[in-house]
mmCIF file of N, CA and C in Angstrom:
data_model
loop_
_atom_site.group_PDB
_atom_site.id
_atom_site.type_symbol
_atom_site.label_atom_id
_atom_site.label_comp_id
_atom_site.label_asym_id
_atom_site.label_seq_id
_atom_site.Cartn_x
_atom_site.Cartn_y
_atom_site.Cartn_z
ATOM 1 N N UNK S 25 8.454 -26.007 9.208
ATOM 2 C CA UNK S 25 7.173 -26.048 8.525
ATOM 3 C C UNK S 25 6.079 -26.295 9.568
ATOM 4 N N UNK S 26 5.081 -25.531 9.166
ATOM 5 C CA UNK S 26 3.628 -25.893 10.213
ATOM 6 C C UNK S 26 2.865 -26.727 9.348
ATOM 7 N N UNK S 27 1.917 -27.119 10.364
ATOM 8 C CA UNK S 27 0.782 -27.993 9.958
ATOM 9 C C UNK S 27 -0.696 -27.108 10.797
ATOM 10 N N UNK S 28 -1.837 -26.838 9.384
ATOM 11 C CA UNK S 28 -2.795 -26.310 9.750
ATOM 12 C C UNK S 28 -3.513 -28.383 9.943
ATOM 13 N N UNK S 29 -4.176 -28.218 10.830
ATOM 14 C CA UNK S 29 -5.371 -29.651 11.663
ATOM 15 C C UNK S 29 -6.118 -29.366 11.629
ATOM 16 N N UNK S 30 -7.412 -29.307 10.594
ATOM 17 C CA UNK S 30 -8.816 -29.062 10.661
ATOM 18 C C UNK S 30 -9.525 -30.697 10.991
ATOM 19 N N UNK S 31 -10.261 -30.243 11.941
ATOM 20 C CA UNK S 31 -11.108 -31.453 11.824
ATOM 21 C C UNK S 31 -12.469 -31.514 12.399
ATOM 22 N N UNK S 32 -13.010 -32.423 11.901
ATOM 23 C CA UNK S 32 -14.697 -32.045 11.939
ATOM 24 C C UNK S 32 -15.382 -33.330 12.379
ATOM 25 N N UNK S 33 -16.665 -33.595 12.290
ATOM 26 C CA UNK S 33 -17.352 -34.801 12.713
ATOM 27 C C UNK S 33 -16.954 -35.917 12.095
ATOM 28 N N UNK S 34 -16.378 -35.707 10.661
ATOM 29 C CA UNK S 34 -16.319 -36.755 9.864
ATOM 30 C C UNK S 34 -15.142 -37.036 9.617
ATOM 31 N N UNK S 35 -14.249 -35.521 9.375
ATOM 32 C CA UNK S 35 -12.561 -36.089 8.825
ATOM 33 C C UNK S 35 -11.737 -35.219 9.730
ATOM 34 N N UNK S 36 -10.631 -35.312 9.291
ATOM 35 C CA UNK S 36 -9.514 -34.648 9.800
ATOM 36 C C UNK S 36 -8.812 -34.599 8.661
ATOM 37 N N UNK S 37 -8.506 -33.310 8.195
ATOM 38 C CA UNK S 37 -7.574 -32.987 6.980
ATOM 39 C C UNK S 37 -6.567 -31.489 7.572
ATOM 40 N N UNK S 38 -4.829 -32.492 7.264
ATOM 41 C CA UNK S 38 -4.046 -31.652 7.639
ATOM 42 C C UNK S 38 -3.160 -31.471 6.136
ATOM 43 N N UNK S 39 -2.944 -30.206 6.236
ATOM 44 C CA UNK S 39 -2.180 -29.828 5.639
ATOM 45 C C UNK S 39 -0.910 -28.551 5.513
ATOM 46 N N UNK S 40 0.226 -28.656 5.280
ATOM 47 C CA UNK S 40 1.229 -27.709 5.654
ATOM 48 C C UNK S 40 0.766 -26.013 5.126
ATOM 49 N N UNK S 41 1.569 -25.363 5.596
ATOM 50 C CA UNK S 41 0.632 -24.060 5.583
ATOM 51 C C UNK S 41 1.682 -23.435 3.985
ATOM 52 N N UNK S 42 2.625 -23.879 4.337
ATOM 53 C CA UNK S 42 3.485 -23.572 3.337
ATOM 54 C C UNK S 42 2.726 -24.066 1.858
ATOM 55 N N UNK S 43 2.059 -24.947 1.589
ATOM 56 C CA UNK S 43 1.162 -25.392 0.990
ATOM 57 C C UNK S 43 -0.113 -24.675 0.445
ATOM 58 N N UNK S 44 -0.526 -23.797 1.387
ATOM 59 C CA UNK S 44 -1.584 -23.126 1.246
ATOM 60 C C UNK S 44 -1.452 -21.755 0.269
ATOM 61 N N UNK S 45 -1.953 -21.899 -0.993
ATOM 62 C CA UNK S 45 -1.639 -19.989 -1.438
ATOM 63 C C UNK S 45 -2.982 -19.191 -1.179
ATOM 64 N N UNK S 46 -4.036 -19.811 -1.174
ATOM 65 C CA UNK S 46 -5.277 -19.074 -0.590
ATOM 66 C C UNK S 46 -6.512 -19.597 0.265
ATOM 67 N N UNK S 47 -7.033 -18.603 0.836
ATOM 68 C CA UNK S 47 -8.314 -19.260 0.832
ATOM 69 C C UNK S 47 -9.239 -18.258 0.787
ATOM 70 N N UNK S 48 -10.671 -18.749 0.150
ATOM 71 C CA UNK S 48 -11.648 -17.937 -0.497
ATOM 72 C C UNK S 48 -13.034 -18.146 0.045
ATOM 73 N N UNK S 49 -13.614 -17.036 0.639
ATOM 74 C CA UNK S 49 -14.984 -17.690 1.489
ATOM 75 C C UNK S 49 -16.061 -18.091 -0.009
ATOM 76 N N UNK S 50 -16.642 -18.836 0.979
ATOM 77 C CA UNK S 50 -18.016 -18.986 -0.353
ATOM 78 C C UNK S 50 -19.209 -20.013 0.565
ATOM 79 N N UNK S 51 -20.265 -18.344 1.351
ATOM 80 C CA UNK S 51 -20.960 -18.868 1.419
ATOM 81 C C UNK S 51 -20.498 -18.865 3.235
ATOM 82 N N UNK S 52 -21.159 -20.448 3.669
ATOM 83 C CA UNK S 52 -20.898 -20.540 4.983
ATOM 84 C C UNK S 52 -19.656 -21.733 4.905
ATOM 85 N N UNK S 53 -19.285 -21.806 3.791
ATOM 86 C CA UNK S 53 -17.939 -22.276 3.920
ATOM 87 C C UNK S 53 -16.719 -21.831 3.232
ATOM 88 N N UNK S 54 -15.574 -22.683 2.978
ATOM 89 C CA UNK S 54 -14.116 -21.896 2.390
ATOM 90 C C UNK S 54 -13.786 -23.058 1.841
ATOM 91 N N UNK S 55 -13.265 -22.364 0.234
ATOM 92 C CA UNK S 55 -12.225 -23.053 -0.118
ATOM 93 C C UNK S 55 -10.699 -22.985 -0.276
ATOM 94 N N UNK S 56 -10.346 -23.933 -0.155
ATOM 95 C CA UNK S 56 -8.761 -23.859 0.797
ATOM 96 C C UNK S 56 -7.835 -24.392 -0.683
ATOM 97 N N UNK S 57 -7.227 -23.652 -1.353
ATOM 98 C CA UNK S 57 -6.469 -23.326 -2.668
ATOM 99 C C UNK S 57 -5.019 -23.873 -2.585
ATOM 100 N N UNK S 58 -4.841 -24.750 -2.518
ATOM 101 C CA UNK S 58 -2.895 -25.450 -2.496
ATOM 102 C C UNK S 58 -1.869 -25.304 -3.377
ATOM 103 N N UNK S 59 -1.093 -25.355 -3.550
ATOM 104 C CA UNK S 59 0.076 -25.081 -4.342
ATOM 105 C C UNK S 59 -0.309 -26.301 -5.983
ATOM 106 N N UNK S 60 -0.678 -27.545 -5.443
ATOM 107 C CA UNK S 60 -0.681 -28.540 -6.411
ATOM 108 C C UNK S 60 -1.513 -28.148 -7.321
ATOM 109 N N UNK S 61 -2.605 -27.036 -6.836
ATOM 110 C CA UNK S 61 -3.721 -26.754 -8.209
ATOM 111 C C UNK S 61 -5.043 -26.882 -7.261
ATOM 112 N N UNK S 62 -5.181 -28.212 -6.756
ATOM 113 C CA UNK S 62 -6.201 -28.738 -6.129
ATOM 114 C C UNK S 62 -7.098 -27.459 -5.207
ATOM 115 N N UNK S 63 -8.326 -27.613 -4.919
ATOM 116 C CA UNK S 63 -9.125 -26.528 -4.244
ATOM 117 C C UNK S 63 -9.858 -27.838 -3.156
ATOM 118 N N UNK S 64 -10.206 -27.723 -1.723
ATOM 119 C CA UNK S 64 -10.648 -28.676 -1.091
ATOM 120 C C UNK S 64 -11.951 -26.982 -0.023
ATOM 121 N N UNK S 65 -13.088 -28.111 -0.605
ATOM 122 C CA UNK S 65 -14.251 -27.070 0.450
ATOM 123 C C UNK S 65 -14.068 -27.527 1.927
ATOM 124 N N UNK S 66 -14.060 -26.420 2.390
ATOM 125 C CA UNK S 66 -13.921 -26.867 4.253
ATOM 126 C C UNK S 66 -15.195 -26.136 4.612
ATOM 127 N N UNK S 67 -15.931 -26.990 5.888
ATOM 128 C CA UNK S 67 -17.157 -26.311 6.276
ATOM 129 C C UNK S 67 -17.000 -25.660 7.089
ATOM 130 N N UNK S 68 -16.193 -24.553 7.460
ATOM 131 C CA UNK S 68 -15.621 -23.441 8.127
ATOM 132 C C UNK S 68 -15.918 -22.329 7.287
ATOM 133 N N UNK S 69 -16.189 -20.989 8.283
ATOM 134 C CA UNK S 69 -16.515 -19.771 7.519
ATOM 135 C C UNK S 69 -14.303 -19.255 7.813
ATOM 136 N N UNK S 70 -14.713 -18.377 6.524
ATOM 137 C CA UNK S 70 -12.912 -17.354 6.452
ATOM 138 C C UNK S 70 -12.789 -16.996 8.080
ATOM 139 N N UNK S 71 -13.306 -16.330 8.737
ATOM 140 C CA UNK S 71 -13.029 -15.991 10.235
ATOM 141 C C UNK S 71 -12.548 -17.041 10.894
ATOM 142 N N UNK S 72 -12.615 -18.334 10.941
ATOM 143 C CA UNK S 72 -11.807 -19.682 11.321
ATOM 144 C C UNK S 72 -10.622 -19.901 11.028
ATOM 145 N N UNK S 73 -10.633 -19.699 9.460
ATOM 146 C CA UNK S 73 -9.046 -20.242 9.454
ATOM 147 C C UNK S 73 -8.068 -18.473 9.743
ATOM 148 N N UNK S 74 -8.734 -17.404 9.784
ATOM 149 C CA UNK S 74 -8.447 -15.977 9.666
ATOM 150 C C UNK S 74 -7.391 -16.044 11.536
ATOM 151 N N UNK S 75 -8.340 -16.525 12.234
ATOM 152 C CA UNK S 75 -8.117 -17.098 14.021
ATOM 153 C C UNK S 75 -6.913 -18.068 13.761
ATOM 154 N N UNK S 76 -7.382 -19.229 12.797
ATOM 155 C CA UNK S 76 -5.941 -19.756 13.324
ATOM 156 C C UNK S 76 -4.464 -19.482 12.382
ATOM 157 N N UNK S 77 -4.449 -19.167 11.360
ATOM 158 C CA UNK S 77 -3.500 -18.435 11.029
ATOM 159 C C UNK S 77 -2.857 -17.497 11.396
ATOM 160 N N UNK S 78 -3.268 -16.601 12.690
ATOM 161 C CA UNK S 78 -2.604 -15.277 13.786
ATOM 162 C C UNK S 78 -2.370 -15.824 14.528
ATOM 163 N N UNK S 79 -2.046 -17.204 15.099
ATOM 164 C CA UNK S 79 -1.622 -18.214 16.199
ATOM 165 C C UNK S 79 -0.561 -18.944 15.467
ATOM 166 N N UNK S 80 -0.411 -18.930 14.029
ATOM 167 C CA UNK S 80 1.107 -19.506 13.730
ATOM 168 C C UNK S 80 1.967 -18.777 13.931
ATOM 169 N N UNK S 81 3.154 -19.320 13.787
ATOM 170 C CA UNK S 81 4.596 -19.053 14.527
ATOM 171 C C UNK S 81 5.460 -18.017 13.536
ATOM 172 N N UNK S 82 5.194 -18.516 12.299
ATOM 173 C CA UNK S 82 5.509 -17.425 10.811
ATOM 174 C C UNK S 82 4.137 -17.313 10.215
ATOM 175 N N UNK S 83 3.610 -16.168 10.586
ATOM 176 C CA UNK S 83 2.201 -16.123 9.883
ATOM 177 C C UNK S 83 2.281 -15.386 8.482
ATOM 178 N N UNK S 84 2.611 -16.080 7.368
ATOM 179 C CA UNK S 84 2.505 -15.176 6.299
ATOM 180 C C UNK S 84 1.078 -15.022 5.152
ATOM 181 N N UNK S 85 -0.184 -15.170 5.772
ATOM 182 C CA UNK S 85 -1.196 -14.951 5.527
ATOM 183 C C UNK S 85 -1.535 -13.336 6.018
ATOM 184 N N UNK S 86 -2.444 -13.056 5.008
ATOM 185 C CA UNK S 86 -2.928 -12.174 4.848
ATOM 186 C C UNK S 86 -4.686 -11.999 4.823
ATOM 187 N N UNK S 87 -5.444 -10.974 5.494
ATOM 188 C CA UNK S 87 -6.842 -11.239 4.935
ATOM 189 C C UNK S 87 -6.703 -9.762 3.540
ATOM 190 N N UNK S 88 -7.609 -10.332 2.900
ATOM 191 C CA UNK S 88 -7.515 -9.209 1.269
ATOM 192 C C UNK S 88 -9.095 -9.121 1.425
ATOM 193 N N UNK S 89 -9.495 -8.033 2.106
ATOM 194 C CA UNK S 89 -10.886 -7.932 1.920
ATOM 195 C C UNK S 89 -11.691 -8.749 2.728
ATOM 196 N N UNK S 90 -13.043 -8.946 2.385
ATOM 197 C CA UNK S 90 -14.147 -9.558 3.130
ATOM 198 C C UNK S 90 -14.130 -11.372 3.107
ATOM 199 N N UNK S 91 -13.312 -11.435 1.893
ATOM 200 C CA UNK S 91 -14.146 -12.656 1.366
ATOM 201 C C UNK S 91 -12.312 -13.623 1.113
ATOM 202 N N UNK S 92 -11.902 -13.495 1.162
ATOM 203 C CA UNK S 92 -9.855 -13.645 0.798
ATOM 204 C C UNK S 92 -9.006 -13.790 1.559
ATOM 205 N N UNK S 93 -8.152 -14.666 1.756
ATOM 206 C CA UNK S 93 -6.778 -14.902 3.167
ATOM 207 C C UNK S 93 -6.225 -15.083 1.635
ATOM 208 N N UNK S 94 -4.827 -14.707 1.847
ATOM 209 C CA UNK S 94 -3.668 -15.084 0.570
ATOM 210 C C UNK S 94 -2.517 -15.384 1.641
ATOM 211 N N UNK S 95 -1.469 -16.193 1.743
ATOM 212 C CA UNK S 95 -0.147 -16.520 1.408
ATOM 213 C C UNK S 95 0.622 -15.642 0.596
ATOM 214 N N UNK S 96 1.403 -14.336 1.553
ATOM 215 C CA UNK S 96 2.015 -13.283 1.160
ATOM 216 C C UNK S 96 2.994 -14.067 0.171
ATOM 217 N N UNK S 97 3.588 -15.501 0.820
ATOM 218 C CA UNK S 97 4.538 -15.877 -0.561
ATOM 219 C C UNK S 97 4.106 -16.184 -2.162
ATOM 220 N N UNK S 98 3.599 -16.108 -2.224
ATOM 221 C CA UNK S 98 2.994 -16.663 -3.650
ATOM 222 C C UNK S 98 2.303 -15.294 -4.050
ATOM 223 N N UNK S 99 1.973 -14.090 -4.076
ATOM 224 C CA UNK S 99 1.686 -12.999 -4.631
ATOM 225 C C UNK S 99 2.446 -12.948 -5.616
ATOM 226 N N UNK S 100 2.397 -12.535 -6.802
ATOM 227 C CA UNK S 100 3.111 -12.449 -7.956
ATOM 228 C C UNK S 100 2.701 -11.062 -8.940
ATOM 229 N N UNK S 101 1.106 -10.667 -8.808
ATOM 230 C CA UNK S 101 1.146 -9.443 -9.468
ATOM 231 C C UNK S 101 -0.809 -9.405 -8.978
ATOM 232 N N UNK S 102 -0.272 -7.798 -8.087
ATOM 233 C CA UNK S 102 -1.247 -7.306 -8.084
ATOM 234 C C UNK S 102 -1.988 -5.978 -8.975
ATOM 235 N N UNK S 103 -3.020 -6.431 -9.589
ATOM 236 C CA UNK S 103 -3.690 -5.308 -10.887
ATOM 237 C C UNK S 103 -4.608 -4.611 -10.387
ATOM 238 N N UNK S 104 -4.085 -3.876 -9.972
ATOM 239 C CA UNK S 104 -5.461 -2.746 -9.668
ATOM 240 C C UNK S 104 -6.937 -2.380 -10.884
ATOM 241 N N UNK S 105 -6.150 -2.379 -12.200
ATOM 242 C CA UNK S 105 -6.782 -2.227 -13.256
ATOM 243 C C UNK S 105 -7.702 -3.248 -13.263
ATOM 244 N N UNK S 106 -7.948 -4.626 -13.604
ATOM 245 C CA UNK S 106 -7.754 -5.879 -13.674
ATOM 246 C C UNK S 106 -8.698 -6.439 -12.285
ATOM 247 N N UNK S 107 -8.158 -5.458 -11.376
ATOM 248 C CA UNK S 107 -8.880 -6.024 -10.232
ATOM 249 C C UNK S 107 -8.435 -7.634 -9.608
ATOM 250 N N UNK S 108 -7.445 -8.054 -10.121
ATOM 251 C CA UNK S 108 -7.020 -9.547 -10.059
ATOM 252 C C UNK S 108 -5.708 -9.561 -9.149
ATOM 253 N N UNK S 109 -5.880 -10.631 -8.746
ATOM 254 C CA UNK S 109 -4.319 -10.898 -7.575
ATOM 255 C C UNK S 109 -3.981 -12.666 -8.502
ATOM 256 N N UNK S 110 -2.828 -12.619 -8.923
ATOM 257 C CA UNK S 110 -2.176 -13.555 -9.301
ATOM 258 C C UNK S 110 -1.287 -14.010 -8.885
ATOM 259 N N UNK S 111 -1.038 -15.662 -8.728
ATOM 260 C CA UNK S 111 -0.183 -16.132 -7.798
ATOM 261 C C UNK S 111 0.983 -16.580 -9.277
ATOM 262 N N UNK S 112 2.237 -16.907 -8.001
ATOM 263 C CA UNK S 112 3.152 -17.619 -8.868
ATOM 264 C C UNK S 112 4.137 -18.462 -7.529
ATOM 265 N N UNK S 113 5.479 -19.105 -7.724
ATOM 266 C CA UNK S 113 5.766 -19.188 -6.868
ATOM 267 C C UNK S 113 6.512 -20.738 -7.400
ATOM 268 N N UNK S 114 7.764 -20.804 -6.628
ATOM 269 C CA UNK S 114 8.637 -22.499 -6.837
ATOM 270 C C UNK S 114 7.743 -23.317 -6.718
ATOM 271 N N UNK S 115 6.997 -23.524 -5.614
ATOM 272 C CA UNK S 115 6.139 -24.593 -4.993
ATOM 273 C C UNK S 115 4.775 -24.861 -6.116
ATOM 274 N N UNK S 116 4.767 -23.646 -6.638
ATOM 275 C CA UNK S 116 3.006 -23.745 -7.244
ATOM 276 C C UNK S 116 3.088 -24.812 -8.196
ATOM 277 N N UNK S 117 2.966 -25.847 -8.502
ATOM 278 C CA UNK S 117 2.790 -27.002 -9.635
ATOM 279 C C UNK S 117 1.363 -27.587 -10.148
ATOM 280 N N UNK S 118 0.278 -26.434 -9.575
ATOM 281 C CA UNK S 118 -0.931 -26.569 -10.388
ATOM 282 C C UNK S 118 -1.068 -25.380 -11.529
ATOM 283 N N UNK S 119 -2.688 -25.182 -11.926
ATOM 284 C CA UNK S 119 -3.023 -24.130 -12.565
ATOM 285 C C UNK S 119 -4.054 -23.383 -12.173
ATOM 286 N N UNK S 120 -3.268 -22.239 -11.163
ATOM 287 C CA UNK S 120 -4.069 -21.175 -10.545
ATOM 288 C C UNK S 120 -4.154 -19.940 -10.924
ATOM 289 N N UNK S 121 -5.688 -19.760 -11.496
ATOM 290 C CA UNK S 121 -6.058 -18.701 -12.122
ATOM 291 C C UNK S 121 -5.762 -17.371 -11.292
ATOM 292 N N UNK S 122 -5.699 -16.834 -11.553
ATOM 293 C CA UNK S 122 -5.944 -15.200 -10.589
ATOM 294 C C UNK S 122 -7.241 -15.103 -10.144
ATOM 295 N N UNK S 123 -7.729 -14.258 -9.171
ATOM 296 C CA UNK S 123 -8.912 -14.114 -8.462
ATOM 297 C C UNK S 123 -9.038 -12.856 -8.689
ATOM 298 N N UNK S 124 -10.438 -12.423 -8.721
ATOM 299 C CA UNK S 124 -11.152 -11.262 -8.468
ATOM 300 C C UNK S 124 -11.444 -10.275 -7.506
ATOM 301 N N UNK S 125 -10.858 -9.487 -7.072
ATOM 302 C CA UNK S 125 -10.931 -8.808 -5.335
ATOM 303 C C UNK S 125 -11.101 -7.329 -5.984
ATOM 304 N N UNK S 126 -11.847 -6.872 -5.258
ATOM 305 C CA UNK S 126 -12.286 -5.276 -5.454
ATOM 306 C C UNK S 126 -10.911 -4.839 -5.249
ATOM 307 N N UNK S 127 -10.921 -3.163 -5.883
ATOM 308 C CA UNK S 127 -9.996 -2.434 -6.002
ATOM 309 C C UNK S 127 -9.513 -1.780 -4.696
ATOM 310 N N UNK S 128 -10.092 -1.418 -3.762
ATOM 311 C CA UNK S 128 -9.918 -1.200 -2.107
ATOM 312 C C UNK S 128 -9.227 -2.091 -1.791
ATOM 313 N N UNK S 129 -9.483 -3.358 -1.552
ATOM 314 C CA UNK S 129 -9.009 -4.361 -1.212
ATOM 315 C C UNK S 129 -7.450 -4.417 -1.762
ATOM 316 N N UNK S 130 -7.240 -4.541 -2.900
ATOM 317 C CA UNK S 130 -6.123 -4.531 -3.324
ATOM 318 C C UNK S 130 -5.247 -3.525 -3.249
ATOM 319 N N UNK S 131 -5.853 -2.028 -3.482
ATOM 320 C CA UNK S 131 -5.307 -1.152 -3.157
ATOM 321 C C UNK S 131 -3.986 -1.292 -1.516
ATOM 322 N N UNK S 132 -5.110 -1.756 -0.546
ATOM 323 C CA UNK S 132 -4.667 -2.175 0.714
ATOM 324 C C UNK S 132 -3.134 -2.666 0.943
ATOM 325 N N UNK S 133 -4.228 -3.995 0.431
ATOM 326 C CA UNK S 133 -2.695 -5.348 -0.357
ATOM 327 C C UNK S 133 -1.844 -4.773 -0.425
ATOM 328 N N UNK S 134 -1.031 -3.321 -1.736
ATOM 329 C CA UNK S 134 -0.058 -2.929 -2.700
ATOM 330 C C UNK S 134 0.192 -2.627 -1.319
ATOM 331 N N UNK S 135 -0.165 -1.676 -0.598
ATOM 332 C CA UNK S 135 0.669 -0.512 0.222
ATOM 333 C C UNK S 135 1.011 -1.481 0.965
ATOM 334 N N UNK S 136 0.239 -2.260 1.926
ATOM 335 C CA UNK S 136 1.046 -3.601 2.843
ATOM 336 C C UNK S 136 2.384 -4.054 2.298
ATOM 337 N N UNK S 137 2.217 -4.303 1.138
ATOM 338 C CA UNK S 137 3.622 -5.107 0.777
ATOM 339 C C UNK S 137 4.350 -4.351 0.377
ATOM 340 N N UNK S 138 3.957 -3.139 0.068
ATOM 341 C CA UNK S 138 5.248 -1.710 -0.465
ATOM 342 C C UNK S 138 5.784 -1.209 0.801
ATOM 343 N N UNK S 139 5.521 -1.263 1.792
ATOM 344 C CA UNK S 139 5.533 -0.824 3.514
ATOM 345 C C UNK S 139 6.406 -1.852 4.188
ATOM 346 N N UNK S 140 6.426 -3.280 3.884
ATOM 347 C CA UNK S 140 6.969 -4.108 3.973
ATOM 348 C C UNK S 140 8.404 -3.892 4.664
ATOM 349 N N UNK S 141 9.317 -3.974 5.482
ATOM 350 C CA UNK S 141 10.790 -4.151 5.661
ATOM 351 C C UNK S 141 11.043 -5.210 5.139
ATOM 352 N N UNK S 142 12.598 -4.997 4.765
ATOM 353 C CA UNK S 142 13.230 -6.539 4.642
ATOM 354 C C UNK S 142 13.256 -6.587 2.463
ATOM 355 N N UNK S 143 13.994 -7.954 2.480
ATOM 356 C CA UNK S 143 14.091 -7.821 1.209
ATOM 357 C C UNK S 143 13.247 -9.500 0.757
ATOM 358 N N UNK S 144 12.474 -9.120 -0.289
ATOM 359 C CA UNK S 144 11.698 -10.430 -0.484
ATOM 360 C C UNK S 144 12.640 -11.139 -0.775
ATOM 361 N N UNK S 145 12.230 -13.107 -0.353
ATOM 362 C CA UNK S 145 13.086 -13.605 -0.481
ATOM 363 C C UNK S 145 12.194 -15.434 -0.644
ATOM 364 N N UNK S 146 10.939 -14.809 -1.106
ATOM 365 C CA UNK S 146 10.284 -15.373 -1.343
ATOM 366 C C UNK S 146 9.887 -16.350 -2.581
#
């Protein structure tokens, strides 16, 4: 297991990445989406945590568009129709709505993970 270490003038908040099912820009900062339900604002723009997530060791993040990083494990159903990416997943023990991502974007998403080798095991 990794540990993402953000830290700033005031705090230091770590948390396992395995933990993480999204994160969502908003603005000049991100909110960082956990398995428990919980959402925590970080004053980091998406291009920050986008940098350090391609420096982990199992990077199973994804960027979905302009504004979106997802945790390839927790994908559960992407709607093109719908326009929505919905999570699911053992770990998830909050209540996480699906998100809104343009149809490009997702489009993207499908073929990435249809292109995929290997057998999910997620």
């Amino acid at each position: 297991m990794e540990w993402l270490r953000i830290s700033t003038s005031t705090e230091l908040v770590r948390v396992a990445t395995d933990e993480i099912v999204y994160v969502r820009a908003d603005g000049n900062y991100s909110d960082l989406v956990l398995t428990n339900g919980k959402s925590r604002k970080m004053t980091f723009q998406l291009h920050f945590f986008d940098e350090v997530f391609q420096r982990l060791h199992d990077n199973l993040f994804v960027r979905v568009g302009r504004s979106l990083i997802v945790n390839k494990r927790y994908i559960y159903v992407i709607n093109l129709t719908e326009q929505t990416l919905a999570f699911s997943g053992q770990q998830i023990m909050g209540d996480i709505r699906p998100v809104s991502v343009s149809r490009e974007a997702l489009k993207q998403l499908k073929e990435l993970l249809e292109n995929e080798k290997g057998v999910d095991n997620g």
